[in-house]
Coordinates of C-alpha atoms in Angstrom, one line a residue:
X1 CA 11.3 -11.7 25.4
X2 CA 14.1 -14.3 25.7
X3 CA 13.5 -17.8 27.0
X4 CA 16.1 -20.6 27.5
X5 CA 15.8 -24.3 27.8
X6 CA 18.4 -26.0 30.0
X7 CA 20.4 -29.0 29.2
X8 CA 20.4 -31.3 26.1
X9 CA 19.7 -35.0 26.2
X10 CA 20.8 -37.4 23.6
X11 CA 17.2 -38.4 22.7
X12 CA 16.4 -36.9 19.3
X13 CA 13.0 -35.9 20.6
X14 CA 14.5 -33.5 23.1
X15 CA 15.7 -29.9 22.7
X16 CA 19.1 -29.6 21.1
X17 CA 21.6 -26.7 20.7
X18 CA 20.7 -26.6 17.0
X19 CA 17.2 -25.6 18.1
X20 CA 18.5 -22.2 19.2
X21 CA 16.5 -19.7 17.1
X22 CA 13.8 -17.0 17.2
X23 CA 10.3 -18.5 17.1
X24 CA 7.3 -16.5 16.0
X25 CA 3.6 -17.2 16.2
X26 CA 1.2 -16.6 13.3
X27 CA -2.6 -16.8 13.1
X28 CA -5.0 -16.5 10.2
X29 CA -8.6 -15.3 10.2
X30 CA -11.4 -15.5 7.5
X31 CA -11.2 -11.7 6.9
X32 CA -9.4 -10.3 3.8
X33 CA -5.8 -9.9 4.6
X34 CA -6.5 -11.5 8.0
X35 CA -3.0 -12.9 8.6
X36 CA -0.7 -11.7 11.4
X37 CA 2.7 -12.7 12.7
X38 CA 3.7 -11.7 16.2
X39 CA 7.1 -10.0 16.5
X40 CA 9.7 -10.1 17.9
X41 CA 8.8 -13.7 18.8
X42 CA 10.6 -15.9 21.3
X43 CA 14.4 -16.2 21.2
X44 CA 15.4 -19.7 22.3
X45 CA 18.9 -20.3 23.5
X46 CA 19.6 -23.9 24.3
X47 CA 22.6 -24.4 26.6
X48 CA 24.0 -26.8 29.2
X49 CA 24.1 -26.6 32.9
X50 CA 27.5 -27.3 34.4
X51 CA 28.7 -28.3 37.8
X52 CA 31.8 -26.2 38.7
X53 CA 34.0 -27.5 41.5
X54 CA 35.4 -24.4 43.2
X55 CA 36.9 -26.0 46.3
X56 CA 38.2 -29.5 46.8
X57 CA 39.6 -31.0 50.0
X58 CA 41.4 -34.2 49.5
X59 CA 41.8 -36.8 52.2
X60 CA 43.1 -40.3 52.2
X61 CA 39.8 -42.0 51.7
X62 CA 37.3 -39.3 50.8
X63 CA 37.1 -35.7 49.5
X64 CA 35.2 -32.6 50.4
X65 CA 34.1 -30.1 47.7
X66 CA 32.3 -26.7 47.2
X67 CA 30.4 -26.8 43.9
X68 CA 28.3 -24.3 41.9
X69 CA 25.5 -25.1 39.3
X70 CA 26.3 -22.6 36.4
X71 CA 24.8 -21.7 33.1
X72 CA 25.1 -18.8 30.7
X73 CA 21.3 -18.7 30.4
X74 CA 19.0 -19.0 33.4
X75 CA 15.2 -18.6 33.8
X76 CA 14.0 -15.2 35.0
X77 CA 13.6 -14.6 38.7
X78 CA 15.3 -16.6 41.5
X79 CA 15.1 -20.2 40.5
X80 CA 15.5 -23.1 42.9
X81 CA 17.9 -25.9 42.2
X82 CA 17.9 -29.6 42.6
X83 CA 21.2 -31.5 43.4
X84 CA 21.8 -35.2 42.6
X85 CA 24.5 -37.5 44.0
X86 CA 24.9 -40.7 42.1
X87 CA 21.5 -40.0 40.6
X88 CA 19.7 -39.5 43.9
X89 CA 18.1 -36.3 45.0
X90 CA 19.9 -34.4 47.8
X91 CA 16.8 -32.9 49.4
X92 CA 18.3 -30.2 51.6
X93 CA 20.2 -28.4 48.8
X94 CA 18.1 -25.8 46.9
X95 CA 20.6 -23.1 46.0
X96 CA 22.9 -23.0 43.1
X97 CA 25.9 -23.6 45.4
X98 CA 26.5 -27.0 47.0
X99 CA 28.6 -26.8 50.1
X100 CA 29.1 -28.3 53.5
X101 CA 30.9 -31.2 55.0
X102 CA 29.8 -33.8 52.6
X103 CA 31.9 -36.8 51.9
X104 CA 32.5 -37.7 48.3
X105 CA 34.4 -40.9 47.3
X106 CA 36.5 -41.0 44.2
X107 CA 33.7 -42.7 42.2
X108 CA 30.9 -40.4 43.4
X109 CA 29.3 -38.2 40.7
X110 CA 27.3 -35.0 41.2
X111 CA 24.8 -33.2 38.9
X112 CA 22.3 -30.4 39.2
X113 CA 19.1 -29.0 37.6
X114 CA 16.7 -26.1 37.9
X115 CA 13.5 -26.9 39.7
X116 CA 10.8 -27.3 37.1
X117 CA 13.3 -28.4 34.5
X118 CA 14.5 -31.6 36.2
X119 CA 14.5 -33.4 32.9
X120 CA 17.4 -31.1 31.8
X121 CA 20.0 -31.7 34.4
X122 CA 23.7 -31.1 34.0
X123 CA 26.1 -33.8 33.0
X124 CA 27.4 -35.7 36.1
X125 CA 30.9 -34.7 37.4
X126 CA 33.2 -37.0 39.3
X127 CA 34.5 -35.6 42.5
X128 CA 38.0 -36.8 42.0
X129 CA 41.2 -36.1 44.0
X130 CA 43.8 -33.8 42.6
X131 CA 45.9 -36.6 41.4
X132 CA 45.3 -35.5 37.7
X133 CA 46.2 -32.4 35.6
X134 CA 43.1 -30.2 34.6
X135 CA 42.1 -26.7 33.6
X136 CA 38.4 -25.7 33.7
X137 CA 37.2 -22.6 31.8
X138 CA 34.1 -20.7 32.8
X139 CA 32.6 -19.9 30.4
X140 CA 34.2 -21.4 27.3
X141 CA 32.7 -18.7 24.9
X142 CA 32.7 -15.0 25.4
X143 CA 31.1 -12.3 23.3
X144 CA 32.2 -8.7 23.8
X145 CA 31.8 -5.3 22.1
X146 CA 34.5 -3.4 20.3
X147 CA 36.1 -1.0 22.8
X148 CA 34.8 -2.8 25.9
X149 CA 36.7 -4.8 28.6
X150 CA 36.4 -8.6 29.0
X151 CA 37.3 -11.0 31.8
X152 CA 38.1 -14.7 31.1
X153 CA 38.4 -17.1 34.0
X154 CA 39.7 -20.6 34.7
X155 CA 40.7 -23.1 37.5
X156 CA 43.5 -25.5 37.4
X157 CA 44.5 -28.6 39.3
X158 CA 47.5 -31.0 39.4
X159 CA 48.8 -34.0 41.3
X160 CA 50.2 -32.6 44.5
X161 CA 52.9 -33.9 46.7
X162 CA 54.5 -32.6 49.9
X163 CA 57.1 -30.5 48.0
X164 CA 55.2 -29.7 44.8
X165 CA 54.6 -26.0 44.0
X166 CA 53.4 -23.9 41.0
X167 CA 56.2 -21.8 39.5
X168 CA 54.5 -19.9 36.6
X169 CA 51.1 -19.3 35.1
X170 CA 50.1 -17.3 32.0
X171 CA 47.6 -16.9 29.2
X172 CA 48.4 -17.1 25.5
X173 CA 46.8 -17.2 22.1
X174 CA 49.9 -17.5 19.8
X175 CA 52.9 -19.7 19.6
X176 CA 56.4 -19.0 18.5
X177 CA 58.8 -21.8 17.5
X178 CA 56.3 -24.2 19.0
X179 CA 56.2 -22.5 22.4
X180 CA 53.2 -20.4 23.7
X181 CA 53.8 -16.6 23.9
X182 CA 52.7 -15.0 27.2
X183 CA 50.1 -12.2 26.4
X184 CA 51.9 -9.8 28.8
X185 CA 54.9 -9.9 26.5
X186 CA 52.9 -9.8 23.2
X187 CA 53.1 -6.3 21.7
X188 CA 49.5 -6.5 20.5
X189 CA 48.3 -7.0 24.1
X190 CA 51.1 -5.8 26.4
X191 CA 49.5 -2.6 27.4
X192 CA 45.9 -3.9 27.6
X193 CA 46.1 -7.2 29.5
X194 CA 46.2 -8.1 33.1
X195 CA 46.6 -11.6 34.6
X196 CA 45.7 -12.4 38.3
X197 CA 45.4 -15.6 40.2
X198 CA 43.7 -16.4 43.6
X199 CA 45.1 -19.8 44.6
X200 CA 44.0 -22.1 41.7
X201 CA 41.6 -19.6 40.2
X202 CA 43.0 -17.2 37.5
X203 CA 41.5 -14.4 35.5
X204 CA 42.6 -12.7 32.3
X205 CA 41.4 -9.1 31.7
X206 CA 41.7 -7.4 28.3
X207 CA 40.6 -3.8 27.8
X208 CA 39.9 -1.7 24.7
X209 CA 39.0 -4.7 22.7
X210 CA 39.3 -4.7 18.9
X211 CA 38.0 -7.1 16.4
X212 CA 41.6 -8.4 16.0
X213 CA 41.3 -9.7 19.6
X214 CA 38.8 -12.3 18.5
X215 CA 40.7 -15.6 19.1
X216 CA 40.9 -18.7 21.3
X217 CA 42.7 -18.1 24.6
X218 CA 44.3 -20.8 26.7
X219 CA 45.8 -21.0 30.2
X220 CA 49.2 -22.7 31.0
X221 CA 50.9 -23.5 34.3
X222 CA 54.2 -25.0 35.4
X223 CA 55.2 -26.8 38.6
X224 CA 58.5 -27.8 40.1
X225 CA 57.8 -31.4 39.4
X226 CA 59.3 -33.3 36.5
X227 CA 57.2 -32.8 33.4
X228 CA 55.2 -30.4 35.5
X229 CA 53.9 -28.2 32.6
X230 CA 50.2 -28.3 31.5
X231 CA 48.0 -26.4 29.0
X232 CA 44.2 -26.5 29.4
X233 CA 42.1 -27.1 26.4
X234 CA 40.0 -26.2 24.6
X235 CA 40.3 -22.7 26.1
X236 CA 38.0 -19.7 25.9
X237 CA 36.7 -18.5 22.5
X238 CA 36.4 -14.7 22.4
X239 CA 34.3 -13.0 19.8
X240 CA 34.8 -9.2 19.5
X241 CA 32.1 -7.5 17.5
X242 CA 30.1 -4.3 17.3
X243 CA 27.1 -4.3 19.5
X244 CA 25.0 -5.6 16.6
X245 CA 21.9 -4.2 18.2
X246 CA 18.6 -5.1 16.7
X247 CA 15.2 -3.6 17.4
X248 CA 12.4 -6.1 17.8
X249 CA 9.0 -4.6 17.1
X250 CA 5.8 -5.8 18.7
X251 CA 2.4 -4.2 18.1
X252 CA -0.4 -4.9 20.5
X253 CA -3.7 -5.8 18.9
X254 CA -5.5 -4.9 22.1
X255 CA -4.3 -1.3 22.4
X256 CA -2.7 1.4 20.2
X257 CA 0.9 1.0 21.4
X258 CA 3.9 -0.2 19.5
X259 CA 6.7 -1.8 21.6
X260 CA 10.3 -1.4 20.5
X261 CA 13.0 -3.5 22.2
X262 CA 16.7 -3.0 21.9
X263 CA 18.6 -6.4 21.7
X264 CA 22.1 -7.6 21.0
X265 CA 23.5 -10.9 19.7
X266 CA 25.9 -10.8 22.6
X267 CA 24.6 -11.4 26.1
X268 CA 24.6 -8.1 27.9
X269 CA 24.9 -7.3 31.6
X270 CA 21.6 -6.6 33.3
X271 CA 22.8 -3.1 34.3
X272 CA 23.6 -1.9 30.8
X273 CA 22.0 1.4 29.7
X274 CA 20.3 2.1 26.4
X275 CA 19.7 5.2 24.4
X276 CA 16.9 5.6 21.9
X277 CA 16.9 7.9 18.8
X278 CA 13.9 9.1 16.8
X279 CA 14.9 10.5 13.4
X280 CA 18.4 10.8 14.8
X281 CA 17.4 12.8 17.9
X282 CA 18.1 11.3 21.3
X283 CA 14.8 10.5 23.2
X284 CA 14.9 8.0 26.1
X285 CA 17.3 5.8 28.1
X286 CA 15.3 2.6 28.4
X287 CA 15.6 -0.9 27.0
X288 CA 12.0 -1.1 25.9
X289 CA 10.6 2.0 24.1
X290 CA 6.8 2.4 23.8
X291 CA 5.3 4.5 21.0
X292 CA 1.6 5.2 20.1
X293 CA 0.4 3.4 17.1
X294 CA 0.4 3.9 14.2
X295 CA 3.9 5.4 13.7
X296 CA 4.4 8.2 11.2
X297 CA 5.7 6.5 8.0
X298 CA 8.4 9.2 7.8
X299 CA 9.7 8.3 11.3
X300 CA 12.6 6.0 12.0
X301 CA 14.0 4.7 15.3
X302 CA 17.4 3.3 16.4
X303 CA 19.1 2.4 19.7
X304 CA 22.6 2.2 21.2
X305 CA 24.3 1.1 24.4
X306 CA 25.4 4.0 26.5
X307 CA 29.1 4.4 26.2
X308 CA 29.0 2.8 22.7
X309 CA 26.8 5.4 21.0
X310 CA 28.7 5.1 17.7
X311 CA 27.5 1.5 17.4
X312 CA 23.9 2.2 17.2
X313 CA 21.4 -0.3 15.8
X314 CA 20.0 -0.1 12.2
X315 CA 16.9 2.1 12.1
X316 CA 13.4 0.6 12.0
X317 CA 10.6 2.2 10.0
X318 CA 7.4 1.5 8.3
X319 CA 7.2 0.7 4.5
X320 CA 7.9 3.4 2.1
X321 CA 5.7 3.9 -1.0
X322 CA 6.2 0.7 -3.0
X323 CA 7.9 0.6 -6.4
X324 CA 6.1 -1.5 -9.0
X325 CA 7.2 -3.1 -12.2
X326 CA 5.7 -5.2 -15.0
X327 CA 7.7 -7.8 -16.9
X328 CA 7.9 -7.8 -19.9
X329 CA 7.9 -4.0 -19.9
X330 CA 6.8 -3.9 -23.6
X331 CA 3.2 -4.4 -24.8
X332 CA 1.3 -7.1 -23.0
X333 CA -0.3 -9.5 -25.4
X334 CA -3.0 -12.1 -24.5
X335 CA -1.6 -15.5 -23.8
X336 CA 1.9 -14.3 -22.8
X337 CA 3.5 -14.7 -19.4
X338 CA 3.4 -11.6 -17.2
X339 CA 4.9 -10.9 -13.8
X340 CA 4.0 -7.9 -11.5
X341 CA 6.6 -7.1 -8.9
X342 CA 6.2 -5.0 -5.8
X343 CA 9.0 -3.8 -3.5
X344 CA 9.1 -1.4 -0.6
X345 CA 12.0 -0.2 1.6
X346 CA 11.0 -1.2 5.2
X347 CA 12.6 -2.5 8.4
X348 CA 11.5 -5.0 9.5
X349 CA 11.0 -6.3 6.0
X350 CA 7.5 -5.7 4.6
X351 CA 4.9 -8.4 3.8
X352 CA 3.1 -8.0 0.5
X353 CA -0.5 -8.6 -0.6
X354 CA -1.8 -8.2 -4.2
X355 CA -5.4 -7.2 -4.9
X356 CA -7.3 -6.5 -8.1
X357 CA -9.4 -3.3 -7.7
X358 CA -11.5 -4.1 -4.6
X359 CA -11.5 -7.8 -4.8
X360 CA -10.2 -10.4 -2.4
X361 CA -6.4 -11.0 -2.1
X362 CA -4.8 -12.6 -5.1
X363 CA -1.3 -13.3 -3.7
X364 CA 0.8 -12.8 -0.6
X365 CA 4.1 -12.7 -2.4
X366 CA 6.1 -9.8 -3.7
X367 CA 5.4 -11.1 -7.2
X368 CA 2.0 -11.7 -8.9
X369 CA 2.5 -14.1 -11.9
X370 CA 0.2 -14.7 -14.9
X371 CA 1.4 -17.8 -16.7
X372 CA -1.0 -17.1 -19.6
X373 CA -2.6 -13.7 -19.2
X374 CA -6.2 -13.2 -20.6
X375 CA -8.1 -10.2 -21.8
X376 CA -10.3 -10.5 -18.7
X377 CA -7.1 -9.9 -16.6
X378 CA -7.0 -6.3 -17.8
X379 CA -7.6 -3.8 -15.0
X380 CA -6.2 -2.0 -12.0
X381 CA -4.1 -3.8 -9.5
X382 CA -2.6 -2.6 -6.2
X383 CA 0.0 -3.9 -3.9
X384 CA -0.1 -3.4 -0.1
X385 CA 3.2 -3.4 1.8
X386 CA 2.9 -3.8 5.6
X387 CA 5.1 -4.4 8.7
X388 CA 4.5 -3.9 12.4
X389 CA 5.1 -0.2 12.1
X390 CA 2.6 0.6 9.3
X391 CA 1.3 0.0 5.8
X392 CA 1.2 1.6 2.4
X393 CA -0.2 0.8 -1.1
X394 CA 0.3 1.7 -4.7
X395 CA -1.7 1.0 -7.9
X396 CA -0.7 -0.2 -11.3
X397 CA -2.7 -0.6 -14.5
X398 CA -2.5 -3.7 -16.7
X399 CA -3.7 -3.3 -20.3
X400 CA -3.8 -6.6 -22.2
X401 CA -3.8 -6.4 -26.0
X402 CA -5.7 -9.0 -28.0
X403 CA -7.1 -9.8 -31.4
X404 CA -10.7 -9.1 -32.2
X405 CA -13.3 -11.5 -30.8
X406 CA -16.2 -12.8 -33.0
X407 CA -18.1 -9.7 -34.2
X408 CA -21.8 -9.2 -33.7
X409 CA -23.8 -7.7 -36.6
X410 CA -27.2 -6.1 -36.6
X411 CA -29.5 -4.2 -39.0
X412 CA -31.7 -1.2 -38.3
X413 CA -34.6 -1.1 -38.7
X414 CA -35.0 -4.7 -37.5
X415 CA -38.6 -4.9 -38.9
X416 CA -39.5 -5.3 -42.6
X417 CA -37.2 -3.4 -44.9
X418 CA -39.0 -1.6 -47.8
X419 CA -37.4 -0.4 -50.9
X420 CA -36.5 3.3 -50.7
X421 CA -36.1 3.3 -46.9
X422 CA -32.9 4.1 -44.9
X423 CA -31.1 1.0 -43.6
X424 CA -28.1 0.8 -41.4
X425 CA -25.8 -2.2 -40.8
X426 CA -23.7 -2.2 -37.6
X427 CA -20.7 -4.4 -36.7
X428 CA -19.0 -4.5 -33.3
X429 CA -16.2 -6.6 -31.9
X430 CA -14.3 -6.7 -28.6
X431 CA -10.6 -6.0 -29.4
X432 CA -7.6 -4.1 -28.0
X433 CA -6.5 -2.0 -29.7
X434 CA -9.9 -1.1 -31.3
X435 CA -10.7 -3.0 -34.5
X436 CA -11.1 -1.7 -38.0
X437 CA -14.2 -2.9 -39.9
X438 CA -14.8 -3.8 -43.6
X439 CA -18.1 -4.8 -45.0
X440 CA -18.5 -7.5 -47.8
X441 CA -21.4 -8.8 -49.9
X442 CA -21.4 -12.5 -50.4
X443 CA -19.6 -13.7 -53.6
X444 CA -17.9 -10.3 -54.0
X445 CA -14.2 -10.0 -53.4
X446 CA -14.0 -6.3 -53.3
X447 CA -15.1 -4.5 -50.1
X448 CA -18.6 -3.2 -50.1
X449 CA -17.9 -0.5 -47.4
X450 CA -15.6 0.4 -44.5
X451 CA -16.3 1.3 -40.9
X452 CA -18.4 -0.2 -38.1
X453 CA -21.5 1.3 -39.6
X454 CA -22.6 1.0 -43.2
X455 CA -25.7 2.8 -44.4
X456 CA -28.1 2.6 -47.3
X457 CA -29.7 6.1 -47.5
X458 CA -32.4 4.7 -50.0
X459 CA -32.1 1.0 -50.3
X460 CA -33.0 -0.7 -53.6
X461 CA -34.1 -4.1 -54.5
X462 CA -30.7 -4.8 -56.0
X463 CA -29.1 -4.3 -52.5
X464 CA -30.7 -7.4 -51.1
X465 CA -28.3 -10.3 -50.4
X466 CA -26.0 -11.7 -47.7
X467 CA -23.5 -9.4 -46.0
X468 CA -20.7 -9.9 -43.4
X469 CA -18.1 -7.8 -41.8
X470 CA -14.4 -8.4 -41.1
X471 CA -12.9 -7.1 -37.8
X472 CA -9.1 -6.7 -37.6
X473 CA -6.3 -5.1 -35.7
X474 CA -2.5 -5.8 -35.7
X475 CA -3.0 -8.9 -33.5
X476 CA -5.4 -10.7 -35.9
X477 CA -8.6 -10.7 -37.8
X478 CA -12.0 -12.5 -37.8
X479 CA -15.2 -12.5 -40.0
X480 CA -18.6 -12.1 -38.5
X481 CA -21.5 -14.5 -39.1
X482 CA -23.7 -13.8 -42.2
X483 CA -26.4 -11.2 -42.2
X484 CA -29.3 -11.7 -44.7
X485 CA -30.8 -8.5 -46.0
X486 CA -34.2 -8.9 -47.6
X487 CA -35.7 -5.8 -49.4
X488 CA -39.5 -5.7 -50.0
X489 CA -40.7 -3.8 -53.1
X490 CA -43.8 -3.3 -55.4
X491 CA -44.3 -5.3 -58.6
X492 CA -42.2 -4.2 -61.6
X493 CA -43.5 -4.1 -65.3
X494 CA -44.4 -7.7 -66.2
X495 CA -42.7 -9.5 -69.0
X496 CA -43.7 -12.7 -70.8
X497 CA -41.1 -15.1 -71.8
X498 CA -41.0 -18.5 -73.4
X499 CA -38.2 -20.9 -72.9
X500 CA -37.0 -22.8 -76.0
X501 CA -36.4 -26.5 -75.5
X502 CA -35.4 -27.1 -79.3
X503 CA -34.0 -24.1 -80.8
X504 CA -35.1 -23.8 -84.4
X505 CA -38.3 -25.9 -84.2
X506 CA -39.6 -23.8 -81.3
X507 CA -38.8 -20.6 -83.1
X508 CA -40.7 -21.7 -86.2
X509 CA -43.6 -22.9 -84.2
X510 CA -43.9 -19.8 -82.2
X511 CA -43.6 -17.6 -85.3
X512 CA -46.2 -19.6 -87.2
X513 CA -48.6 -19.8 -84.4
X514 CA -48.3 -16.2 -83.5
X515 CA -48.7 -15.1 -87.1
X516 CA -51.7 -17.2 -87.7
X517 CA -53.5 -16.0 -84.5
X518 CA -52.8 -12.3 -85.2
X519 CA -53.7 -12.6 -88.9
X520 CA -56.9 -14.2 -88.0
X521 CA -57.7 -11.4 -85.5
X522 CA -56.7 -8.7 -88.0
X523 CA -58.6 -10.3 -90.8
X524 CA -61.8 -10.6 -88.7
X525 CA -61.5 -7.0 -87.6
X526 CA -61.0 -5.7 -91.1
X527 CA -63.8 -7.9 -92.5
X528 CA -66.3 -6.6 -90.0
X529 CA -65.2 -3.0 -90.6
X530 CA -65.6 -3.4 -94.4
X531 CA -69.0 -5.1 -94.1
X532 CA -70.1 -2.2 -92.0
X533 CA -68.8 0.4 -94.4
X534 CA -70.2 -1.5 -97.4
X535 CA -73.6 -1.5 -95.9
X536 CA -73.4 2.1 -95.2
X537 CA -72.1 2.9 -98.8
X538 CA -74.9 0.9 -100.4
X539 CA -77.4 2.7 -98.5
X540 CA -75.9 6.0 -99.5
X541 CA -75.7 5.0 -103.2
X542 CA -79.4 4.2 -103.2
X543 CA -80.1 7.8 -102.1
X544 CA -77.4 9.8 -103.9
X545 CA -76.4 7.8 -106.8
X546 CA -73.3 6.0 -107.8
X547 CA -71.3 9.1 -108.5
X548 CA -71.2 10.2 -104.9
X549 CA -69.8 6.9 -103.4
X550 CA -66.3 8.0 -103.4
X551 CA -67.1 11.2 -101.6
X552 CA -68.8 9.3 -98.8
X553 CA -65.7 7.3 -97.9
X554 CA -63.6 8.5 -95.0
X555 CA -60.9 10.9 -95.9
X556 CA -58.2 8.4 -94.6
X557 CA -59.5 5.8 -97.1
X558 CA -59.5 8.3 -100.0
X559 CA -56.2 9.8 -99.3
X560 CA -54.3 6.7 -98.3
X561 CA -54.8 3.2 -99.4
X562 CA -52.3 1.4 -97.0
X563 CA -53.7 2.1 -93.6
X564 CA -51.9 0.0 -90.8
X565 CA -54.4 -1.7 -88.6
X566 CA -52.1 -4.0 -86.7
X567 CA -48.5 -4.7 -86.2
X568 CA -46.8 -8.0 -85.3
X569 CA -43.2 -7.9 -83.9
X570 CA -41.1 -11.0 -83.9
X571 CA -38.0 -11.1 -81.6
X572 CA -35.0 -12.4 -83.6
X573 CA -33.1 -14.6 -81.1
X574 CA -31.5 -17.9 -81.7
X575 CA -31.9 -19.0 -78.1
X576 CA -35.1 -19.0 -76.1
X577 CA -37.8 -17.1 -78.1
X578 CA -39.5 -14.1 -76.5
X579 CA -42.6 -12.6 -78.0
X580 CA -44.1 -9.3 -77.0
X581 CA -47.7 -8.7 -77.9
X582 CA -48.8 -5.1 -78.0
X583 CA -51.3 -2.9 -79.8
X584 CA -50.3 -1.6 -83.1
X585 CA -49.2 2.0 -83.2
X586 CA -47.6 4.2 -85.9
X587 CA -44.1 5.2 -85.3
X588 CA -43.0 8.2 -87.3
X589 CA -39.5 6.9 -87.9
X590 CA -40.2 3.2 -88.0
X591 CA -39.7 1.8 -91.4
X592 CA -41.0 -1.7 -90.9
X593 CA -44.4 -2.5 -92.4
X594 CA -46.1 -5.3 -90.5
X595 CA -49.6 -5.5 -92.2
X596 CA -51.4 -3.6 -94.8
X597 CA -55.1 -3.8 -95.7
X598 CA -56.0 -2.2 -99.1
X599 CA -59.4 -1.3 -100.3
X600 CA -60.2 -1.0 -104.0
X601 CA -61.8 2.1 -105.6
X602 CA -65.0 2.0 -107.7
X603 CA -63.0 1.5 -110.8
X604 CA -61.4 -1.4 -109.2
X605 CA -64.8 -2.8 -108.3
X606 CA -65.7 -2.5 -111.9
X607 CA -62.6 -4.4 -112.8
X608 CA -63.4 -7.1 -110.3
X609 CA -66.7 -7.6 -111.9
X610 CA -65.1 -7.9 -115.2
X611 CA -62.5 -10.3 -114.0
X612 CA -64.7 -12.2 -111.5
X613 CA -62.9 -11.1 -108.4
X614 CA -64.7 -10.6 -105.1
X615 CA -64.6 -7.0 -104.2
X616 CA -64.9 -7.8 -100.5
X617 CA -61.7 -9.9 -100.6
X618 CA -59.1 -9.0 -97.8
X619 CA -55.5 -8.9 -98.6
X620 CA -52.9 -8.8 -95.9
X621 CA -49.2 -8.3 -96.2
X622 CA -46.9 -9.4 -93.4
X623 CA -43.5 -8.0 -93.6
X624 CA -40.7 -9.5 -91.4
X625 CA -38.8 -6.9 -89.6
X626 CA -35.5 -5.8 -90.9
X627 CA -32.4 -7.2 -89.1
X628 CA -31.8 -4.1 -87.2
X629 CA -35.4 -3.9 -86.0
X630 CA -35.4 -7.4 -84.7
X631 CA -33.1 -6.5 -81.9
X632 CA -35.0 -3.5 -80.7

């Protein structure tokens, strides 16, 4: 659809020629991807209305004129016009032509406007007599297609007298030696131009236009009066171009039709015929082509002006499957800057929307930028390319590499750990690529084990302590928090120890005290045993006689005099003294003699009576262990 605003006022708030453009409407909803721009929009051409004087009758005191309100762009339909004389509305004039026997004085001005657009009237024109030189071009700019034919028109006036007459008229675009060159004599145009005049109105026709014909054309006339030569400026600017057709696409949101309109940058006659092509095949001869929506993504459409089929428009089509890229293309590391780019071949150009998996839109630009990408940004992204003819999407996977996070450690079973049971330590850490694990025991520099899982098939009490694991990959490493491993177990063989405060004095005290205690115990035990045996022997002697006493003694006493009744072991250590108290027992290969109790025979008893010794006396020998036995 094309809409024009007429006239331009000097007020900056009003429409200006620089406002000529294509305007589009866009609305946004609260739905995902709920943005839509209407196409083709509204093409606004801002131009001036002009009053063209086609006939002027000059009298002595007044003039009469036939005028036309003209514009290169008019509203659709049959508009009504408003005419103004010296700023006052002329009520009876409603057509674009102003004629009749109206009197205009030399200072009278006339302007016109389209009804409904009265604020955009044409510039006023003075209805002056032909006492001045003038050439008026209508229009001053012409756009034409290569190979077509164009007409350029003008009207000229000059001061007339009774004997004045026009002798020559021609059009030119070049000069030679400072003089204009008549197009009819120019080799570039000689066979393609035609120049005709009807009184003061002249027309230049050029056929088989080429792009070289783009130029500024001027009209010149000469009279028989002195200095009666005049060239009209600025002339007519001709632009010769290809049809430069474009297809505007508009999709109706209320139905399933897509509207394609063939348009040109040049203003075309209303009776021009169009040809539509689908995938290169001719389809219809209409200006607006309707097609059911959606279009097949593989289809494309173009149009041409009949008679200028070789100058068809560029094809329009829906987006092709997007191509996607990641920058940098190498490994993506956490904290780095990463850019995802999506592009799709489409005409009209596609709009892009980025999504992560099935989440809400992330961006509506061709690029999705992460200034400092995080591990949480890993995942699948997809880009949707869309225009009025269709849409398509493509996925891309983003894998962010990062150093291990703080590991978590656990022990199984989590209940009480008993010596001999099976225990498993587990370490896990979030990392990409996957982390390698090493187990350490506190205060030990060498690894205790490797792998995420470390097992004790039969844990011992010596395994208790504090453990931690190290998680590492090529991007970094980190230690876990400490894990306390407590092993429960039954009591071990008890040991008695005495700590020495003064080294030598404590050793002597312990040895003396221990020796005295044990000698007393041994002496008392032996004394009681001897008393018992003596009583038994005396009883036996009274019955059997003295000669049988030796036979009544136990064989051990007869055969061996040095029976060991007790042993005392002293630990030979210069630091804290440790003493072990244990029952005496004979060791076959032990050479140390700790105590010996000897009993005298009958003859010995006799000697004791003779010498006065007590036969019940107890003699004890305490032998200190040899050096090599001390350290046993």
